[in-house]
């Protein structure tokens, strides 16, 4: 990721907008994956490369919250970033090897709440719709 301190204001604005979108898509993928695991679905419905890229971008965006460059509905902490990284790893294991840790679902709920606060359920439903549409190559309805 680029260092916002070395960018012109328009580039910083674009980068921070991108970071916000990364968080939104991360919540969508988290919701899709967590729901599929909770239901016991064989198909986890998330592309592993989309998971990797989006979760890495979301962790970076969360760091921008901690640095004070990005603001959202909640105050993100370093501990939240640690939980998101743990979720990233558990999700990657589920997608690559089918390993479904019992920790994944409650951790997913906590991570979605840390990003969107008390309104996380509504935000997660909308984000999941966007993430599914992105995976199918069409805009959400």
Coordinates of N, CA and C in Angstrom, one line a residue:
X1 N 0.8 -1.2 0.0 CA 0.0 0.0 0.0 C 0.9 1.2 0.0
X2 N 0.4 2.3 -0.6 CA 1.2 3.5 -0.6 C 1.1 4.2 0.8
X3 N 2.1 5.0 1.0 CA 2.2 5.8 2.3 C 1.4 7.1 2.0
X4 N 0.3 7.3 2.7 CA -0.5 8.5 2.5 C 0.3 9.8 2.7
X5 N 1.3 9.8 3.6 CA 2.1 11.0 3.8 C 2.9 11.4 2.6
X6 N 3.0 10.6 1.6 CA 3.8 10.9 0.4 C 2.9 11.1 -0.8
X7 N 1.6 11.3 -0.6 CA 0.7 11.4 -1.7 C 0.1 12.8 -1.7
X8 N -0.4 13.2 -2.9 CA -1.1 14.5 -2.9 C -2.5 14.3 -2.4
X9 N -3.2 15.4 -1.9 CA -4.5 15.2 -1.2 C -5.5 14.4 -2.0
X10 N -5.6 14.6 -3.3 CA -6.6 13.8 -4.1 C -6.2 12.3 -4.1
X11 N -4.9 12.0 -4.1 CA -4.6 10.6 -4.0 C -4.9 10.0 -2.6
X12 N -4.7 10.8 -1.6 CA -5.0 10.4 -0.2 C -6.5 10.1 -0.1
X13 N -7.3 11.0 -0.6 CA -8.7 10.8 -0.6 C -9.1 9.5 -1.3
X14 N -8.6 9.3 -2.5 CA -8.8 8.0 -3.3 C -8.4 6.8 -2.5
X15 N -7.3 6.9 -1.9 CA -6.7 5.7 -1.1 C -7.6 5.4 0.1
X16 N -8.1 6.5 0.8 CA -8.9 6.3 2.0 C -10.3 5.8 1.6
X17 N -10.8 6.2 0.4 CA -12.1 5.7 -0.1 C -12.0 4.2 -0.4
X18 N -10.8 3.9 -1.1 CA -10.6 2.5 -1.4 C -10.5 1.7 -0.1
X19 N -9.9 2.2 1.0 CA -9.8 1.5 2.2 C -11.1 1.2 2.8
X20 N -12.0 2.2 2.7 CA -13.4 2.0 3.3 C -14.1 0.9 2.5
X21 N -13.9 0.9 1.2 CA -14.5 -0.1 0.4 C -14.0 -1.5 0.7
X22 N -12.7 -1.6 1.0 CA -12.0 -2.8 1.4 C -12.7 -3.4 2.6
X23 N -13.0 -2.5 3.6 CA -13.6 -2.9 4.8 C -15.0 -3.4 4.5
X24 N -15.7 -2.7 3.7 CA -17.1 -3.2 3.3 C -17.1 -4.5 2.7
X25 N -16.2 -4.8 1.7 CA -16.1 -6.1 1.1 C -15.7 -7.1 2.0
X26 N -14.7 -6.8 2.9 CA -14.3 -7.8 3.9 C -15.4 -8.2 4.7
X27 N -16.3 -7.3 5.2 CA -17.4 -7.7 6.0 C -18.4 -8.6 5.2
X28 N -18.5 -8.3 3.9 CA -19.3 -9.2 3.0 C -18.8 -10.6 3.0
X29 N -17.5 -10.7 2.7 CA -16.9 -12.0 2.6 C -16.9 -12.7 4.0
X30 N -16.7 -12.0 5.1 CA -16.8 -12.6 6.4 C -18.2 -13.2 6.6
X31 N -19.2 -12.4 6.3 CA -20.6 -12.8 6.5 C -20.9 -14.1 5.7
X32 N -20.5 -14.1 4.4 CA -20.8 -15.2 3.5 C -20.1 -16.5 4.1
X33 N -18.8 -16.3 4.4 CA -18.0 -17.5 4.9 C -18.6 -18.0 6.3
X34 N -18.8 -17.0 7.2 CA -19.3 -17.4 8.5 C -20.6 -18.1 8.4
X35 N -21.5 -17.6 7.6 CA -22.9 -18.2 7.5 C -22.8 -19.6 6.9
X36 N -21.9 -19.7 5.9 CA -21.7 -21.1 5.2 C -21.2 -22.1 6.2
X37 N -20.2 -21.6 7.0 CA -19.7 -22.5 8.0 C -20.7 -22.9 9.1
X38 N -21.4 -21.9 9.6 CA -22.5 -22.1 10.6 C -23.5 -23.1 10.1
X39 N -23.9 -23.0 8.8 CA -24.9 -23.9 8.2 C -24.3 -25.3 7.9
X40 N -23.0 -25.4 7.9 CA -22.3 -26.6 7.5 C -22.3 -26.9 6.0
X41 N -22.4 -25.8 5.2 CA -22.3 -26.0 3.8 C -21.0 -26.5 3.3
X42 N -21.0 -27.4 2.3 CA -19.8 -27.9 1.7 C -19.1 -26.8 0.9
X43 N -19.8 -26.0 0.2 CA -19.3 -24.9 -0.6 C -19.3 -23.6 0.3
X44 N -18.1 -23.1 0.6 CA -18.0 -21.9 1.5 C -18.3 -20.6 0.7
X45 N -18.5 -20.7 -0.6 CA -19.0 -19.6 -1.4 C -18.1 -18.3 -1.4
X46 N -16.8 -18.5 -1.1 CA -15.9 -17.3 -1.2 C -14.6 -17.8 -1.9
X47 N -14.2 -17.1 -2.9 CA -13.0 -17.4 -3.6 C -11.8 -17.1 -2.7
X48 N -10.9 -18.1 -2.6 CA -9.8 -17.9 -1.7 C -8.9 -16.7 -2.0
X49 N -8.7 -16.4 -3.3 CA -7.9 -15.2 -3.6 C -8.6 -14.0 -3.3
X50 N -9.9 -13.9 -3.4 CA -10.7 -12.7 -3.0 C -10.6 -12.6 -1.5
X51 N -10.7 -13.7 -0.8 CA -10.5 -13.6 0.7 C -9.2 -13.0 1.1
X52 N -8.1 -13.6 0.5 CA -6.8 -13.1 0.8 C -6.6 -11.6 0.6
X53 N -6.9 -11.2 -0.6 CA -6.7 -9.8 -1.0 C -7.6 -8.9 -0.2
X54 N -8.8 -9.2 0.0 CA -9.7 -8.3 0.7 C -9.4 -8.3 2.2
X55 N -9.0 -9.4 2.8 CA -8.7 -9.4 4.2 C -7.4 -8.6 4.5
X56 N -6.4 -8.8 3.6 CA -5.2 -8.0 3.8 C -5.4 -6.5 3.6
X57 N -6.3 -6.1 2.7 CA -6.6 -4.7 2.5 C -7.4 -4.2 3.7
X58 N -8.3 -5.0 4.2 CA -9.1 -4.5 5.4 C -8.2 -4.3 6.6
X59 N -7.2 -5.2 6.8 CA -6.3 -5.1 7.9 C -5.5 -3.8 7.8
X60 N -5.1 -3.5 6.5 CA -4.4 -2.2 6.3 C -5.3 -1.0 6.6
X61 N -6.5 -1.1 6.1 CA -7.5 0.0 6.3 C -7.7 0.2 7.8
X62 N -7.8 -0.9 8.6 CA -8.0 -0.8 10.0 C -6.8 -0.1 10.7
X63 N -5.6 -0.3 10.1 CA -4.5 0.3 10.7 C -4.6 1.8 10.4
X64 N -5.2 2.2 9.3 CA -5.4 3.6 9.0 C -6.3 4.3 10.0
X65 N -7.3 3.5 10.6 CA -8.2 4.0 11.6 C -7.3 4.2 12.9
X66 N -6.5 3.3 13.2 CA -5.6 3.4 14.4 C -4.7 4.7 14.3
X67 N -4.2 4.9 13.1 CA -3.3 6.1 12.8 C -4.1 7.4 12.8
X68 N -5.5 7.3 12.7 CA -6.3 8.5 12.7 C -6.5 9.1 11.3
X69 N -6.2 8.3 10.3 CA -6.3 8.8 8.9 C -7.7 8.4 8.3
X70 N -8.4 7.5 8.9 CA -9.6 7.0 8.5 C -10.6 6.9 9.7
X71 N -11.8 7.2 9.5 CA -12.8 7.2 10.6 C -14.0 6.5 10.1
X72 N -14.6 5.8 11.1 CA -15.8 5.1 10.8 C -16.8 5.1 12.0
X73 N -17.7 4.1 11.9 CA -18.7 4.1 13.0 C -18.2 3.6 14.3
X74 N -17.0 3.1 14.4 CA -16.4 2.6 15.6 C -15.0 3.0 15.7
X75 N -14.5 3.0 16.9 CA -13.0 3.3 17.2 C -12.3 1.9 17.1
X76 N -11.5 1.8 16.1 CA -10.8 0.5 15.9 C -9.5 0.5 16.7
X77 N -9.2 -0.6 17.3 CA -8.0 -0.7 18.2 C -7.0 -1.7 17.5
X78 N -5.8 -1.7 18.1 CA -4.8 -2.6 17.6 C -5.3 -4.1 17.9
X79 N -6.0 -4.2 19.0 CA -6.5 -5.6 19.3 C -7.5 -6.0 18.3
X80 N -8.3 -5.1 17.8 CA -9.3 -5.4 16.7 C -8.5 -5.9 15.4
X81 N -7.4 -5.2 15.2 CA -6.6 -5.6 14.0 C -6.0 -7.0 14.2
X82 N -5.6 -7.3 15.4 CA -5.1 -8.7 15.7 C -6.2 -9.7 15.5
X83 N -7.4 -9.4 16.0 CA -8.6 -10.3 15.8 C -8.8 -10.5 14.3
X84 N -8.8 -9.4 13.5 CA -9.0 -9.5 12.1 C -8.0 -10.4 11.4
X85 N -6.7 -10.2 11.8 CA -5.7 -11.1 11.2 C -5.9 -12.5 11.6
X86 N -6.3 -12.8 12.8 CA -6.6 -14.2 13.2 C -7.7 -14.8 12.4
X87 N -8.8 -14.0 12.2 CA -9.9 -14.4 11.3 C -9.4 -14.6 9.9
X88 N -8.5 -13.8 9.4 CA -8.0 -13.9 8.1 C -7.3 -15.3 8.0
X89 N -6.5 -15.7 9.0 CA -5.9 -17.0 8.9 C -6.8 -18.2 9.0
X90 N -7.8 -18.1 9.9 CA -8.8 -19.1 10.1 C -9.6 -19.3 8.8
X91 N -10.0 -18.2 8.2 CA -10.8 -18.2 7.0 C -10.0 -18.8 5.8
X92 N -8.7 -18.5 5.8 CA -7.8 -19.0 4.7 C -7.7 -20.5 4.9
X93 N -7.6 -21.0 6.1 CA -7.5 -22.4 6.4 C -8.8 -23.1 6.0
X94 N -9.9 -22.5 6.3 CA -11.2 -23.1 5.9 C -11.3 -23.2 4.4
X95 N -10.9 -22.2 3.7 CA -11.1 -22.2 2.3 C -10.1 -23.1 1.6
X96 N -8.9 -23.2 2.1 CA -7.9 -24.0 1.4 C -7.9 -25.5 1.8
X97 N -8.1 -25.8 3.1 CA -8.1 -27.2 3.5 C -9.4 -27.7 4.1
X98 N -10.4 -26.9 4.2 CA -11.6 -27.3 4.8 C -11.6 -27.3 6.3
X99 N -10.5 -26.8 6.9 CA -10.4 -26.8 8.4 C -11.3 -25.7 8.9
X100 N -12.3 -26.2 9.7 CA -13.3 -25.2 10.2 C -13.2 -25.1 11.7
X101 N -12.5 -24.1 12.1 CA -12.2 -23.9 13.6 C -13.5 -23.4 14.2
X102 N -13.8 -24.0 15.4 CA -15.0 -23.5 16.1 C -14.9 -22.0 16.5
X103 N -13.7 -21.5 16.5 CA -13.4 -20.1 16.9 C -13.9 -19.1 15.7
X104 N -13.9 -19.6 14.5 CA -14.2 -18.8 13.4 C -15.5 -18.0 13.4
X105 N -16.6 -18.7 13.7 CA -17.9 -18.0 13.7 C -18.0 -16.9 14.7
X106 N -17.7 -17.2 16.0 CA -17.8 -16.1 17.0 C -16.8 -14.9 16.7
X107 N -15.6 -15.3 16.2 CA -14.6 -14.3 15.9 C -15.1 -13.4 14.7
X108 N -15.7 -14.1 13.7 CA -16.3 -13.3 12.6 C -17.3 -12.3 13.0
X109 N -18.2 -12.7 13.9 CA -19.2 -11.8 14.5 C -18.6 -10.6 15.2
X110 N -17.5 -10.9 15.9 CA -16.8 -9.8 16.7 C -16.1 -8.9 15.7
X111 N -15.5 -9.4 14.7 CA -14.8 -8.6 13.7 C -15.8 -7.7 12.9
X112 N -16.9 -8.2 12.5 CA -17.9 -7.4 11.8 C -18.4 -6.3 12.7
X113 N -18.6 -6.6 14.0 CA -19.1 -5.6 14.9 C -18.0 -4.5 15.1
X114 N -16.8 -4.9 15.2 CA -15.7 -3.9 15.4 C -15.6 -2.9 14.2
X115 N -16.0 -3.3 13.0 CA -16.0 -2.5 11.9 C -17.2 -1.6 11.7
X116 N -18.4 -2.1 12.1 CA -19.6 -1.4 11.8 C -20.5 -1.1 13.0
X117 N -20.0 -1.4 14.2 CA -20.7 -1.1 15.4 C -22.0 -1.9 15.6
X118 N -23.0 -1.3 16.3 CA -24.2 -2.0 16.6 C -25.1 -2.3 15.3
X119 N -24.8 -1.6 14.3 CA -25.6 -1.8 13.0 C -24.9 -2.8 12.1
X120 N -24.0 -3.6 12.7 CA -23.2 -4.5 11.8 C -24.0 -5.5 11.1
X121 N -25.2 -6.0 11.6 CA -26.0 -7.0 10.9 C -26.5 -6.5 9.6
X122 N -27.0 -5.3 9.6 CA -27.6 -4.7 8.4 C -26.4 -4.4 7.4
X123 N -25.3 -3.9 7.9 CA -24.2 -3.6 7.0 C -23.6 -4.9 6.4
X124 N -23.6 -5.9 7.2 CA -23.0 -7.2 6.8 C -23.9 -7.8 5.7
X125 N -25.3 -7.7 5.8 CA -26.2 -8.2 4.8 C -25.9 -7.5 3.5
X126 N -25.9 -6.2 3.5 CA -25.6 -5.4 2.3 C -24.3 -5.7 1.7
X127 N -23.2 -5.8 2.6 CA -21.9 -6.1 2.1 C -21.8 -7.4 1.5
X128 N -22.5 -8.4 2.0 CA -22.5 -9.8 1.4 C -23.2 -9.7 0.1
X129 N -24.2 -8.9 -0.1 CA -24.8 -8.8 -1.4 C -23.8 -8.2 -2.4
X130 N -23.1 -7.2 -2.0 CA -22.1 -6.6 -2.9 C -21.0 -7.6 -3.2
X131 N -20.5 -8.3 -2.2 CA -19.4 -9.3 -2.5 C -19.9 -10.4 -3.4
X132 N -21.1 -10.9 -3.2 CA -21.7 -11.9 -4.1 C -21.7 -11.4 -5.5
X133 N -22.2 -10.2 -5.7 CA -22.3 -9.6 -7.0 C -20.9 -9.4 -7.7
X134 N -20.0 -9.1 -6.9 CA -18.6 -8.9 -7.4 C -18.1 -10.2 -7.9
X135 N -18.4 -11.3 -7.1 CA -17.9 -12.6 -7.5 C -18.6 -13.1 -8.8
X136 N -19.8 -12.6 -9.1 CA -20.5 -13.0 -10.2 C -20.3 -12.1 -11.4
X137 N -19.6 -11.0 -11.2 CA -19.3 -10.0 -12.2 C -20.4 -9.1 -12.6
X138 N -21.4 -8.9 -11.7 CA -22.5 -8.0 -12.0 C -22.7 -7.1 -10.8
X139 N -23.3 -6.0 -11.0 CA -23.5 -5.1 -9.9 C -24.7 -5.6 -9.0
X140 N -24.6 -5.2 -7.7 CA -25.7 -5.7 -6.8 C -27.0 -5.1 -7.2
X141 N -28.1 -5.8 -6.8 CA -29.4 -5.3 -7.1 C -30.0 -4.6 -5.9

